[in-house]
Amino acid sequence: MAEIKNCAIFYVSDGTAITAETVGRSLITQFTGINFIEKRLAFINNVETAQAAADLIKNTPSDYQRLVINTVVDIELRKIIHSAGGLKLDPFNRLLRRIEKNLGVKSDPGVGRTHGMLDSTSYNARIEATNFALSHDDGVNLNLQKADLILLGVSRSGKTPTCLYLALHYGLKAANYPITDEDLERMKLPDDVMMHKQKLFGLTIDPFRLSQIRSERRPNSRYAALKKCQMEVSDAEVIYHRNQIPFLNTTLTSIEEISGKIMIALDLNKRLY
Amino acid sequence: MAEIKNCAIFYVSDGTAITAETVGRSLITQFTGINFIEKRLAFINNVETAQAAADLIKNTPSDYQRLVINTVVDIELRKIIHSAGGLKLDPFNRLLRRIEKNLGVKSDPGVGRTHGMLDSTSYNARIEATNFALSHDDGVNLNLQKADLILLGVSRSGKTPTCLYLALHYGLKAANYPITDEDLERMKLPDDVMMHKQKLFGLTIDPFRLSQIRSERRPNSRYAALKKCQMEVSDAEVIYHRNQIPFLNTTLTSIEEISGKIMIALDLNKRLY
């Protein structure tokens, strides 16, 4: 059997390094059998921080290969970082040149760095949406008229983190309605909720996983009992089916993916800021 | 004066398209004087959806240049999308080939697509951290022992969205302590908070902006009065200075950037999942 290879990947940026990290992670997930360690080196924007970053890269244990995703714009700082060795990967340079040629316009690297500041309208929308999600969590104080979407699901099926993600990332006002025992008994949702049918999206979850999550919260409770979880989940799914409410199983799905699918199902992509 | 150019940029992916979007947005922010419209085409994973995506790209108004960031892996589907025309940009292909060569290992594109599922440990950490942030919001029910960090700030200075972002993205347990009128009068923080000094990070904000935010919440209140906001902000900053608590002005800073800077200041980057 082949030896497991070790690889250190560095995300280097003069900003938050989130973009470099997103690209790098997307690349390394396509390799199996490699032991990757990741290190984010953010706000590398002067000679001192660049030198410190270079030293850190240089001091990687010798049995590690080194990959350096470098999105630093300043040429002098880039040189300092590259002096540390490792495979240099720049995800943007070549794409930028091609876009410049296609559009017949020169890019201005300085602009990108202040993006966070220019974007204050969408920033405020995101904060406002986050406050909306917090004040419309778990059925409290519902003002569904203003909501862009309403997530349904039994307790602990993943509604809250999904609402918060949609708010923080896309400025979407996501309310959430926890399906109650009473709803399940009547096998229908309240009229106040059903009147917003086009905004509804259901979450479901594997009952075993649900029971596990609820047990962490209230061990040995009726609430966490597998039998109870099985019934709740199955009844909620019947309600979704009967009312043609689109729904998704969250058990093995990341928040990013759930959010993406909800935005497609409810045609909310147009709200992209 | 030159005419403003129009450009439609498409983020096409067999997954959520978040990576394609992150890359694309980073590229287009480096161009000024271009009117960009963006469209995310996610979950393009069969012939029907690929054809629909191609049709949509083809039907772009003729006065728009078209850029297509395509991260779809399947070769047949890629061809369908490329048949629509526009400048084809693949941020990964070339980087992948270089990494393969460097590591002496072939990549397996199928692996990346199931990343969301493989990552359930970090997923659970993120959910747990989100619940922690929600239950430790605005000083309620504080269990600071378990917190990775504690954000300080006067009411509406941006603590909650930042805590949620750190939790959802990095699985960090972020508590938040709102500085009270009483603290400001005594010009010191409670001992319960100060005993975790190495976890503390302060937020501050422009008083004019703060007054505006508070006015939306409680118009014409003492709480929202500019004078009151000015005093609170200035006193809070004195407290940070006196206690050598690192702090940041959130007025013109994005949540991503605030989060990145906090992680550096408190040396939390090592917790990267």
PDB file of N, CA, C and O in Angstrom, chain B residues 129-163:
ATOM      1  N   ALA B 129     -22.442  25.265  17.710  1.00  0.00           N
ATOM      2  CA  ALA B 129     -21.955  26.620  17.963  1.00  0.00           C
ATOM      3  C   ALA B 129     -23.057  27.644  17.719  1.00  0.00           C
ATOM      4  O   ALA B 129     -23.169  28.644  18.439  1.00  0.00           O
ATOM      5  N   THR B 130     -23.891  27.409  16.692  1.00  0.00           N
ATOM      6  CA  THR B 130     -25.001  28.324  16.420  1.00  0.00           C
ATOM      7  C   THR B 130     -25.983  28.335  17.591  1.00  0.00           C
ATOM      8  O   THR B 130     -26.417  29.390  18.051  1.00  0.00           O
ATOM      9  N   ASN B 131     -26.300  27.143  18.102  1.00  0.00           N
ATOM     10  CA  ASN B 131     -27.185  27.085  19.261  1.00  0.00           C
ATOM     11  C   ASN B 131     -26.565  27.791  20.465  1.00  0.00           C
ATOM     12  O   ASN B 131     -27.249  28.468  21.222  1.00  0.00           O
ATOM     13  N   PHE B 132     -25.250  27.629  20.608  1.00  0.00           N
ATOM     14  CA  PHE B 132     -24.549  28.310  21.691  1.00  0.00           C
ATOM     15  C   PHE B 132     -24.694  29.827  21.548  1.00  0.00           C
ATOM     16  O   PHE B 132     -25.037  30.526  22.494  1.00  0.00           O
ATOM     17  N   ALA B 133     -24.462  30.324  20.319  1.00  0.00           N
ATOM     18  CA  ALA B 133     -24.553  31.773  20.081  1.00  0.00           C
ATOM     19  C   ALA B 133     -25.960  32.276  20.390  1.00  0.00           C
ATOM     20  O   ALA B 133     -26.141  33.328  21.002  1.00  0.00           O
ATOM     21  N   LEU B 134     -26.973  31.494  19.977  1.00  0.00           N
ATOM     22  CA  LEU B 134     -28.359  31.910  20.215  1.00  0.00           C
ATOM     23  C   LEU B 134     -28.693  31.930  21.696  1.00  0.00           C
ATOM     24  O   LEU B 134     -29.415  32.801  22.167  1.00  0.00           O
ATOM     25  N   SER B 135     -28.160  30.971  22.445  1.00  0.00           N
ATOM     26  CA  SER B 135     -28.511  30.897  23.860  1.00  0.00           C
ATOM     27  C   SER B 135     -27.588  31.777  24.708  1.00  0.00           C
ATOM     28  O   SER B 135     -27.788  31.905  25.907  1.00  0.00           O
ATOM     29  N   HIS B 136     -26.573  32.370  24.077  1.00  0.00           N
ATOM     30  CA  HIS B 136     -25.704  33.286  24.823  1.00  0.00           C
ATOM     31  C   HIS B 136     -25.742  34.667  24.198  1.00  0.00           C
ATOM     32  O   HIS B 136     -24.743  35.365  24.138  1.00  0.00           O
ATOM     33  N   ASP B 137     -26.906  35.016  23.717  1.00  0.00           N
ATOM     34  CA  ASP B 137     -27.055  36.300  23.050  1.00  0.00           C
ATOM     35  C   ASP B 137     -27.506  37.354  24.048  1.00  0.00           C
ATOM     36  O   ASP B 137     -28.333  37.112  24.909  1.00  0.00           O
ATOM     37  N   ASP B 138     -26.931  38.517  23.921  1.00  0.00           N
ATOM     38  CA  ASP B 138     -27.297  39.652  24.765  1.00  0.00           C
ATOM     39  C   ASP B 138     -27.293  39.342  26.254  1.00  0.00           C
ATOM     40  O   ASP B 138     -28.223  39.677  26.987  1.00  0.00           O
ATOM     41  N   GLY B 139     -26.210  38.691  26.671  1.00  0.00           N
ATOM     42  CA  GLY B 139     -25.944  38.545  28.096  1.00  0.00           C
ATOM     43  C   GLY B 139     -26.841  37.583  28.844  1.00  0.00           C
ATOM     44  O   GLY B 139     -26.670  37.350  30.028  1.00  0.00           O
ATOM     45  N   VAL B 140     -27.813  37.002  28.144  1.00  0.00           N
ATOM     46  CA  VAL B 140     -28.741  36.091  28.797  1.00  0.00           C
ATOM     47  C   VAL B 140     -28.038  34.759  29.056  1.00  0.00           C
ATOM     48  O   VAL B 140     -27.314  34.256  28.198  1.00  0.00           O
ATOM     49  N   ASN B 141     -28.236  34.198  30.237  1.00  0.00           N
ATOM     50  CA  ASN B 141     -27.871  32.807  30.473  1.00  0.00           C
ATOM     51  C   ASN B 141     -26.397  32.529  30.163  1.00  0.00           C
ATOM     52  O   ASN B 141     -26.050  31.609  29.421  1.00  0.00           O
ATOM     53  N   LEU B 142     -25.520  33.373  30.676  1.00  0.00           N
ATOM     54  CA  LEU B 142     -24.111  33.297  30.278  1.00  0.00           C
ATOM     55  C   LEU B 142     -23.376  32.077  30.844  1.00  0.00           C
ATOM     56  O   LEU B 142     -23.404  31.816  32.035  1.00  0.00           O
ATOM     57  N   ASN B 143     -22.706  31.359  29.963  1.00  0.00           N
ATOM     58  CA  ASN B 143     -21.798  30.313  30.413  1.00  0.00           C
ATOM     59  C   ASN B 143     -20.475  30.548  29.703  1.00  0.00           C
ATOM     60  O   ASN B 143     -20.133  29.886  28.731  1.00  0.00           O
ATOM     61  N   LEU B 144     -19.760  31.531  30.202  1.00  0.00           N
ATOM     62  CA  LEU B 144     -18.589  32.024  29.474  1.00  0.00           C
ATOM     63  C   LEU B 144     -17.426  31.039  29.502  1.00  0.00           C
ATOM     64  O   LEU B 144     -16.531  31.108  28.676  1.00  0.00           O
ATOM     65  N   GLN B 145     -17.474  30.128  30.471  1.00  0.00           N
ATOM     66  CA  GLN B 145     -16.431  29.106  30.562  1.00  0.00           C
ATOM     67  C   GLN B 145     -16.288  28.351  29.242  1.00  0.00           C
ATOM     68  O   GLN B 145     -15.190  28.066  28.798  1.00  0.00           O
ATOM     69  N   LYS B 146     -17.417  28.033  28.626  1.00  0.00           N
ATOM     70  CA  LYS B 146     -17.406  27.212  27.419  1.00  0.00           C
ATOM     71  C   LYS B 146     -17.157  28.011  26.140  1.00  0.00           C
ATOM     72  O   LYS B 146     -16.980  27.440  25.071  1.00  0.00           O
ATOM     73  N   ALA B 147     -17.199  29.347  26.253  1.00  0.00           N
ATOM     74  CA  ALA B 147     -17.099  30.170  25.046  1.00  0.00           C
ATOM     75  C   ALA B 147     -15.674  30.171  24.492  1.00  0.00           C
ATOM     76  O   ALA B 147     -14.700  30.137  25.243  1.00  0.00           O
ATOM     77  N   ASP B 148     -15.563  30.189  23.164  1.00  0.00           N
ATOM     78  CA  ASP B 148     -14.258  30.387  22.530  1.00  0.00           C
ATOM     79  C   ASP B 148     -13.885  31.863  22.532  1.00  0.00           C
ATOM     80  O   ASP B 148     -12.711  32.212  22.545  1.00  0.00           O
ATOM     81  N   LEU B 149     -14.910  32.701  22.448  1.00  0.00           N
ATOM     82  CA  LEU B 149     -14.664  34.141  22.490  1.00  0.00           C
ATOM     83  C   LEU B 149     -15.902  34.844  23.027  1.00  0.00           C
ATOM     84  O   LEU B 149     -16.998  34.272  23.010  1.00  0.00           O
ATOM     85  N   ILE B 150     -15.716  36.075  23.499  1.00  0.00           N
ATOM     86  CA  ILE B 150     -16.822  36.869  24.034  1.00  0.00           C
ATOM     87  C   ILE B 150     -16.766  38.253  23.387  1.00  0.00           C
ATOM     88  O   ILE B 150     -15.785  38.969  23.555  1.00  0.00           O
ATOM     89  N   LEU B 151     -17.798  38.579  22.638  1.00  0.00           N
ATOM     90  CA  LEU B 151     -17.843  39.891  21.995  1.00  0.00           C
ATOM     91  C   LEU B 151     -18.495  40.899  22.921  1.00  0.00           C
ATOM     92  O   LEU B 151     -19.563  40.641  23.478  1.00  0.00           O
ATOM     93  N   LEU B 152     -17.848  42.049  23.049  1.00  0.00           N
ATOM     94  CA  LEU B 152     -18.384  43.130  23.868  1.00  0.00           C
ATOM     95  C   LEU B 152     -18.867  44.261  22.963  1.00  0.00           C
ATOM     96  O   LEU B 152     -18.345  44.445  21.870  1.00  0.00           O
ATOM     97  N   GLY B 153     -19.816  45.031  23.467  1.00  0.00           N
ATOM     98  CA  GLY B 153     -20.236  46.203  22.698  1.00  0.00           C
ATOM     99  C   GLY B 153     -21.520  46.751  23.267  1.00  0.00           C
ATOM    100  O   GLY B 153     -22.258  46.043  23.955  1.00  0.00           O
ATOM    101  N   VAL B 154     -21.796  48.025  22.957  1.00  0.00           N
ATOM    102  CA  VAL B 154     -23.061  48.601  23.384  1.00  0.00           C
ATOM    103  C   VAL B 154     -24.171  48.035  22.489  1.00  0.00           C
ATOM    104  O   VAL B 154     -23.893  47.424  21.454  1.00  0.00           O
ATOM    105  N   SER B 155     -25.392  48.213  22.901  1.00  0.00           N
ATOM    106  CA  SER B 155     -26.544  47.678  22.175  1.00  0.00           C
ATOM    107  C   SER B 155     -26.532  48.113  20.701  1.00  0.00           C
ATOM    108  O   SER B 155     -26.336  49.294  20.413  1.00  0.00           O
ATOM    109  N   ARG B 156     -26.710  47.167  19.784  1.00  0.00           N
ATOM    110  CA  ARG B 156     -26.789  47.423  18.342  1.00  0.00           C
ATOM    111  C   ARG B 156     -25.440  47.796  17.683  1.00  0.00           C
ATOM    112  O   ARG B 156     -25.422  48.476  16.675  1.00  0.00           O
ATOM    113  N   SER B 157     -24.365  47.319  18.281  1.00  0.00           N
ATOM    114  CA  SER B 157     -23.075  47.609  17.660  1.00  0.00           C
ATOM    115  C   SER B 157     -22.627  46.489  16.722  1.00  0.00           C
ATOM    116  O   SER B 157     -21.545  46.569  16.139  1.00  0.00           O
ATOM    117  N   GLY B 158     -23.443  45.454  16.573  1.00  0.00           N
ATOM    118  CA  GLY B 158     -23.128  44.403  15.604  1.00  0.00           C
ATOM    119  C   GLY B 158     -22.679  43.083  16.201  1.00  0.00           C
ATOM    120  O   GLY B 158     -22.183  42.206  15.493  1.00  0.00           O
ATOM    121  N   LYS B 159     -22.893  42.895  17.507  1.00  0.00           N
ATOM    122  CA  LYS B 159     -22.410  41.689  18.164  1.00  0.00           C
ATOM    123  C   LYS B 159     -23.099  40.424  17.659  1.00  0.00           C
ATOM    124  O   LYS B 159     -22.443  39.431  17.347  1.00  0.00           O
ATOM    125  N   THR B 160     -24.435  40.468  17.596  1.00  0.00           N
ATOM    126  CA  THR B 160     -25.173  39.242  17.297  1.00  0.00           C
ATOM    127  C   THR B 160     -24.871  38.678  15.906  1.00  0.00           C
ATOM    128  O   THR B 160     -24.527  37.497  15.784  1.00  0.00           O
ATOM    129  N   PRO B 161     -24.973  39.482  14.833  1.00  0.00           N
ATOM    130  CA  PRO B 161     -24.667  38.902  13.518  1.00  0.00           C
ATOM    131  C   PRO B 161     -23.243  38.349  13.441  1.00  0.00           C
ATOM    132  O   PRO B 161     -23.014  37.310  12.828  1.00  0.00           O
ATOM    133  N   THR B 162     -22.303  39.019  14.104  1.00  0.00           N
ATOM    134  CA  THR B 162     -20.919  38.540  14.067  1.00  0.00           C
ATOM    135  C   THR B 162     -20.785  37.199  14.787  1.00  0.00           C
ATOM    136  O   THR B 162     -20.128  36.279  14.289  1.00  0.00           O
ATOM    137  N   CYS B 163     -21.416  37.090  15.955  1.00  0.00           N
ATOM    138  CA  CYS B 163     -21.393  35.815  16.687  1.00  0.00           C
ATOM    139  C   CYS B 163     -21.976  34.690  15.824  1.00  0.00           C
ATOM    140  O   CYS B 163     -21.431  33.586  15.762  1.00  0.00           O
TER     141      CYS B 163
END
